[in-house]
Amino acid sequence: MLTYILKRFVQLVPVLFGITLACFFLLRALPGDPATLLLGARGGAEEIAAMKQRLGLDLPLWRQYLLFLHDILSGSLGRSVVYGQPVISLVLERLPATLWLVAYSTVIAVVMTIPLALWSAVKRDRAPDILVKLVFTVLLAIPSFWLGLVLVVILAIWVPLFPTSGYGAGLFSRLHHLTLPAFVIALATASLTIRSLRSGILNVLGSDYVTTARAKGNATGRTMRVHVLPNALISSISVLGAHTSWVIGGTVVIETVFALPGLGSLFVESIFARDYPMIQGLTIVFAVLVVLINLATDIAYALADPRIRLD
C-alpha cells in the first residue's frame, strides 16, 4: 500500500508539470493583461509599461515560466497582483470554505443515495423505481447554477429558511449557510451514484450467496444489510470518488452563485482581473486536490474489497 501511494505521488510530478505548461501559456493567450486592467482607462502607454515591468510581464515568456516554477518550488505559489499577498496565504484562507462545501455535499449525497437506490432496486420496474429514475435524470440535466438560483428564490427569499449568501461563523451557522449550495451539488452527485448503486444492488441480488441466504430463512432486512448493501457499495465508490473530483471544479459555479468565500469564487475573481499568479496557483491546488481524491478513492476501493491489490 505504501509503495503504491509513493508511486502515485511520483506520477503526480509530470502531471503537474504538464498542467503548469498548459495553464501558463493559455493564460498568456487570453486578451488583456493585469497591468492594463489594474490601471484601467487612466493608464497611458508609459504607465502600463511601468506596471508591466513592476509585475515582471516585460520579461521573455521562458523567464516568466521559470519564475513561476520557482514560486511553486518555494511554496509561495507567487504573489497575487490584485491582493498583493502570497498566493498560498490566500489559498489557505479560502480553502476551508471549499473543503466544508465538498464534504457536506458528499455526506448529503450519500445519505440520499443509499435509501433511494435500495428502494429503486427493490421496486424494480415499478412506480417507485420509475419515479426515482425520472426525477434524478431530470435533475442531472438541469444546470447547477440554474437550480441554485431557483432554490435561493424559493427557500431563501419566498420562504426565508436559509441565507442567500455567506459562510457563517460557528459550526451550526456554517452548516446552515452551506446547506443550500451543498444540496445543489449533492443532487448532481446523487443523480449518478443512485444509478450506480441501484445497478450494483440488482447484480448482488441475483448472486448465489444472496439466494442461499434467503433459502436459509434470513430476514429480507438482514440480507440487504449484511449481504447486499456492503457488496453493492463497492462498485459505487469509484463513481462517488470521480464525481467528488468533479465537485472540486463545480465549486467555481456554486460558490459564485451563493457568494461563498472559497477557492472557486476566488478563481472567478482572479480570471476577471487577469491575476496570473493567483490563477496559476489555484490551478495547481485544484490539480493536487483532484489527485488526492482519486488516490483516496483507490485506497477506499482496496480496503472495501480485499481481492483488489494496489501495486
Coordinates of C-alpha atoms in Angstrom, one line a residue:
M1 CA 0.0 0.0 0.0
L2 CA 2.7 2.5 1.0
T3 CA 4.7 1.7 -2.2
Y4 CA 1.6 2.4 -4.3
I5 CA 1.0 5.7 -2.5
L6 CA 4.6 6.8 -3.1
K7 CA 4.4 5.7 -6.7
R8 CA 1.2 7.8 -7.2
F9 CA 3.0 10.9 -5.7
V10 CA 5.9 10.4 -8.1
Q11 CA 3.5 10.1 -11.0
L12 CA 2.0 13.4 -9.9
V13 CA 5.2 15.3 -10.8
P14 CA 4.9 15.0 -14.7
V15 CA 1.1 15.7 -14.4
L16 CA 1.7 18.9 -12.5
F17 CA 4.4 19.9 -14.9
G18 CA 2.1 19.5 -17.9
I19 CA -0.6 21.5 -16.1
T20 CA 1.8 24.3 -15.3
L21 CA 2.8 24.5 -19.0
A22 CA -0.8 24.5 -20.3
C23 CA -2.0 27.0 -17.7
F24 CA 0.9 29.4 -18.2
F25 CA 0.7 29.6 -21.9
L26 CA -3.1 29.5 -22.2
L27 CA -3.3 32.5 -19.8
R28 CA -0.9 34.5 -21.9
A29 CA -3.0 33.7 -25.0
L30 CA -6.1 35.4 -23.4
P31 CA -6.8 39.1 -24.4
G32 CA -5.9 41.6 -21.8
D33 CA -3.3 41.6 -19.0
P34 CA -3.1 42.5 -15.3
A35 CA -1.3 45.8 -15.9
T36 CA -3.9 47.2 -18.3
L37 CA -6.8 46.0 -16.1
L38 CA -5.3 47.4 -12.9
L39 CA -4.7 50.9 -14.4
G40 CA -7.9 51.0 -16.4
A41 CA -8.8 54.0 -18.6
R42 CA -6.4 56.3 -16.7
G43 CA -3.4 54.3 -17.7
G44 CA -1.3 55.7 -20.6
A45 CA 1.3 53.7 -22.6
E46 CA 4.1 54.7 -20.2
E47 CA 2.2 53.8 -17.0
I48 CA 1.2 50.5 -18.5
A49 CA 4.8 49.8 -19.5
A50 CA 6.0 50.7 -16.0
M51 CA 3.3 48.4 -14.4
K52 CA 4.3 45.5 -16.7
Q53 CA 7.9 46.0 -15.6
R54 CA 7.0 46.0 -11.9
L55 CA 4.9 42.8 -12.4
G56 CA 7.6 41.1 -14.5
L57 CA 5.4 40.9 -17.5
D58 CA 8.0 42.6 -19.7
L59 CA 10.3 39.6 -19.3
P60 CA 10.6 36.9 -22.0
L61 CA 8.0 34.1 -21.6
W62 CA 10.6 31.5 -20.8
R63 CA 11.9 33.6 -17.9
Q64 CA 8.4 34.2 -16.6
Y65 CA 7.7 30.5 -16.7
L66 CA 11.0 29.7 -14.8
L67 CA 9.9 32.3 -12.2
F68 CA 6.6 30.6 -11.9
L69 CA 8.3 27.2 -11.3
H70 CA 10.5 28.8 -8.7
D71 CA 7.4 30.2 -6.9
I72 CA 5.9 26.7 -6.9
L73 CA 9.0 25.0 -5.5
S74 CA 9.4 27.8 -2.9
G75 CA 5.9 27.1 -1.7
S76 CA 4.6 30.6 -2.0
L77 CA 2.9 30.0 -5.5
G78 CA 3.8 33.6 -6.3
R79 CA 2.3 36.9 -5.2
S80 CA -1.2 38.0 -6.2
V81 CA -1.3 41.0 -8.5
V82 CA -4.6 42.2 -7.1
Y83 CA -4.3 41.4 -3.4
G84 CA -0.5 41.9 -3.1
Q85 CA -0.2 38.9 -0.9
P86 CA 1.4 35.4 -1.4
V87 CA -1.0 33.2 -3.3
I88 CA -0.5 30.4 -0.7
S89 CA -1.8 32.7 2.1
L90 CA -5.0 33.5 0.2
V91 CA -5.4 29.8 -0.7
L92 CA -5.1 28.7 2.9
E93 CA -7.6 31.4 3.9
R94 CA -10.2 30.3 1.4
L95 CA -9.6 26.6 1.4
P96 CA -11.7 25.7 4.5
A97 CA -14.9 27.0 2.9
T98 CA -14.4 24.9 -0.2
L99 CA -13.5 21.7 1.8
W100 CA -16.6 22.2 4.0
L101 CA -18.8 22.6 0.9
V102 CA -17.3 19.4 -0.7
A103 CA -17.5 17.3 2.4
Y104 CA -21.0 18.5 3.3
S105 CA -22.4 17.9 -0.2
T106 CA -20.8 14.4 -0.2
V107 CA -22.4 13.5 3.1
I108 CA -25.8 14.7 1.8
A109 CA -25.3 12.8 -1.4
V110 CA -24.5 9.5 0.4
V111 CA -27.5 9.9 2.7
M112 CA -29.8 10.4 -0.3
T113 CA -28.2 7.7 -2.4
I114 CA -28.4 4.6 -0.1
P115 CA -32.1 4.6 0.7
L116 CA -33.3 5.7 -2.7
A117 CA -31.1 3.2 -4.5
L118 CA -32.3 0.4 -2.3
W119 CA -35.9 1.5 -2.7
S120 CA -35.5 1.7 -6.5
A121 CA -33.8 -1.7 -6.8
V122 CA -36.3 -3.5 -4.6
K123 CA -39.2 -2.0 -6.5
R124 CA -37.6 -2.6 -9.9
D125 CA -39.6 -1.6 -12.9
R126 CA -42.5 -0.5 -10.7
A127 CA -43.7 3.0 -9.9
P128 CA -41.1 3.9 -7.2
D129 CA -38.2 2.8 -9.5
I130 CA -39.6 4.7 -12.5
L131 CA -40.2 7.8 -10.3
V132 CA -36.6 7.8 -8.8
K133 CA -35.0 7.3 -12.2
L134 CA -37.2 10.0 -13.8
V135 CA -36.6 12.7 -11.1
F136 CA -32.8 12.2 -10.9
T137 CA -32.4 12.1 -14.7
V138 CA -34.2 15.4 -14.9
L139 CA -32.0 16.8 -12.1
L140 CA -28.9 15.6 -13.9
A141 CA -29.9 17.6 -17.0
I142 CA -30.5 20.8 -15.1
P143 CA -27.5 23.2 -14.9
S144 CA -26.3 23.5 -11.3
F145 CA -26.2 27.3 -11.4
W146 CA -29.9 27.5 -12.5
L147 CA -31.0 25.0 -9.9
G148 CA -29.1 27.0 -7.3
L149 CA -30.8 30.3 -8.3
V150 CA -34.2 28.6 -8.1
L151 CA -33.6 27.2 -4.6
V152 CA -32.4 30.7 -3.5
V153 CA -35.6 32.3 -4.7
I154 CA -37.8 29.6 -3.2
L155 CA -36.0 28.7 0.1
A156 CA -34.2 32.0 0.8
I157 CA -36.4 34.7 -0.5
W158 CA -40.0 33.5 -0.7
V159 CA -39.7 31.2 2.3
P160 CA -36.6 32.6 4.2
L161 CA -35.4 29.3 5.7
F162 CA -31.8 29.7 4.6
P163 CA -29.5 32.7 4.0
T164 CA -28.8 33.7 0.4
S165 CA -25.1 34.0 0.8
G166 CA -22.2 34.0 3.3
Y167 CA -20.3 31.3 5.2
G168 CA -21.3 31.7 8.8
A169 CA -19.1 31.8 11.9
G170 CA -19.8 28.8 14.3
L171 CA -20.4 25.2 13.3
F172 CA -24.2 25.3 13.2
S173 CA -24.2 28.7 11.5
R174 CA -21.8 27.4 8.9
L175 CA -23.8 24.3 8.2
H176 CA -26.9 26.5 7.9
H177 CA -25.2 28.7 5.3
L178 CA -23.8 25.8 3.4
T179 CA -27.0 23.7 3.3
L180 CA -28.4 25.1 0.0
P181 CA -25.2 25.1 -2.0
A182 CA -24.3 21.7 -0.7
F183 CA -27.7 20.4 -1.5
V184 CA -27.4 21.6 -5.1
I185 CA -24.1 19.8 -5.5
A186 CA -25.4 16.7 -3.8
L187 CA -28.4 16.4 -6.2
A188 CA -26.0 16.3 -9.1
T189 CA -23.8 13.7 -7.3
A190 CA -26.8 11.6 -6.2
S191 CA -28.1 11.5 -9.8
L192 CA -25.1 9.4 -10.8
T193 CA -24.5 7.4 -7.6
I194 CA -28.1 6.3 -7.3
R195 CA -28.0 4.7 -10.7
S196 CA -24.6 3.1 -10.0
L197 CA -25.7 1.7 -6.6
R198 CA -29.0 0.5 -8.0
S199 CA -27.2 -1.5 -10.7
G200 CA -24.9 -2.9 -8.1
I201 CA -27.7 -3.9 -5.8
L202 CA -29.5 -5.7 -8.7
N203 CA -26.4 -7.6 -9.6
V204 CA -25.8 -8.7 -6.0
L205 CA -29.5 -9.7 -5.5
G206 CA -29.0 -12.2 -8.4
S207 CA -25.9 -13.8 -6.9
D208 CA -25.8 -17.3 -5.4
Y209 CA -24.9 -16.3 -1.8
V210 CA -27.9 -14.0 -1.6
T211 CA -30.1 -16.8 -2.9
T212 CA -28.6 -19.1 -0.3
A213 CA -29.1 -16.6 2.5
R214 CA -32.8 -16.3 1.5
A215 CA -33.2 -20.0 1.4
K216 CA -31.9 -20.3 4.9
G217 CA -34.7 -18.1 6.1
N218 CA -32.8 -14.9 6.7
A219 CA -35.0 -11.9 7.0
T220 CA -35.0 -9.6 4.0
G221 CA -33.8 -6.6 6.0
R222 CA -30.8 -8.6 7.4
T223 CA -30.0 -10.0 3.9
M224 CA -30.0 -6.5 2.4
R225 CA -28.0 -5.0 5.3
V226 CA -25.4 -7.8 5.7
H227 CA -25.0 -9.3 2.2
V228 CA -26.4 -7.0 -0.4
L229 CA -25.6 -3.4 0.5
P230 CA -21.9 -3.8 1.5
N231 CA -21.1 -5.6 -1.7
A232 CA -23.1 -3.3 -3.9
L233 CA -21.4 -0.2 -2.4
I234 CA -18.0 -1.3 -3.7
S235 CA -18.9 -0.5 -7.3
S236 CA -20.2 2.9 -6.3
I237 CA -17.0 4.0 -4.5
S238 CA -15.3 4.8 -7.8
V239 CA -18.3 6.7 -9.1
L240 CA -18.5 8.8 -5.9
G241 CA -14.8 9.4 -6.0
A242 CA -14.8 10.5 -9.6
H243 CA -17.8 12.8 -9.0
T244 CA -16.2 14.3 -5.9
S245 CA -13.3 15.3 -8.2
W246 CA -15.8 16.9 -10.5
V247 CA -17.3 18.7 -7.5
I248 CA -13.9 20.4 -6.9
G249 CA -14.3 22.1 -10.2
G250 CA -18.1 22.6 -9.8
T251 CA -17.5 24.7 -6.7
V252 CA -16.4 27.5 -9.1
V253 CA -20.0 28.0 -10.2
I254 CA -21.8 27.2 -6.9
E255 CA -19.5 29.4 -4.8
T256 CA -20.1 32.3 -7.2
V257 CA -23.9 31.8 -7.1
F258 CA -24.0 31.7 -3.3
A259 CA -21.2 34.2 -2.7
L260 CA -19.2 31.8 -0.7
P261 CA -15.6 32.8 0.2
G262 CA -14.0 29.7 -1.2
L263 CA -11.4 28.8 -3.8
G264 CA -14.0 28.7 -6.6
S265 CA -15.2 32.3 -6.2
L266 CA -11.5 33.4 -5.8
F267 CA -10.7 31.7 -9.1
V268 CA -13.5 33.5 -10.9
E269 CA -12.4 36.9 -9.4
S270 CA -8.8 36.2 -10.5
I271 CA -9.8 35.4 -14.0
F272 CA -11.7 38.7 -14.4
A273 CA -8.7 40.6 -13.0
R274 CA -6.2 38.5 -15.1
D275 CA -4.4 37.8 -11.9
Y276 CA -1.9 35.4 -13.5
P277 CA -0.1 34.2 -10.3
M278 CA -3.4 33.6 -8.5
I279 CA -4.9 31.7 -11.4
Q280 CA -1.8 29.6 -11.9
G281 CA -1.6 28.8 -8.1
L282 CA -5.2 27.9 -7.9
T283 CA -4.9 25.6 -10.9
I284 CA -2.1 23.8 -9.2
V285 CA -4.1 23.5 -5.9
F286 CA -7.2 22.2 -7.8
A287 CA -5.0 19.6 -9.6
V288 CA -3.4 18.4 -6.3
L289 CA -6.9 18.1 -4.7
V290 CA -8.2 16.0 -7.6
V291 CA -5.2 13.7 -7.5
L292 CA -5.5 13.3 -3.7
I293 CA -9.2 12.5 -4.0
N294 CA -8.5 9.9 -6.7
L295 CA -5.8 8.3 -4.5
A296 CA -8.2 8.2 -1.5
T297 CA -10.8 6.6 -3.8
D298 CA -8.3 3.8 -4.9
I299 CA -7.4 3.2 -1.3
A300 CA -11.0 3.0 -0.1
Y301 CA -11.8 0.7 -3.0
A302 CA -8.9 -1.7 -2.0
L303 CA -10.0 -1.6 1.7
A304 CA -13.6 -2.3 0.8
D305 CA -12.7 -5.3 -1.5
P306 CA -9.7 -7.4 -0.2
R307 CA -9.5 -9.1 -3.6
I308 CA -8.1 -5.8 -5.1
R309 CA -4.3 -5.3 -4.8
L310 CA -2.7 -2.0 -5.2
D311 CA 0.6 -2.5 -7.0

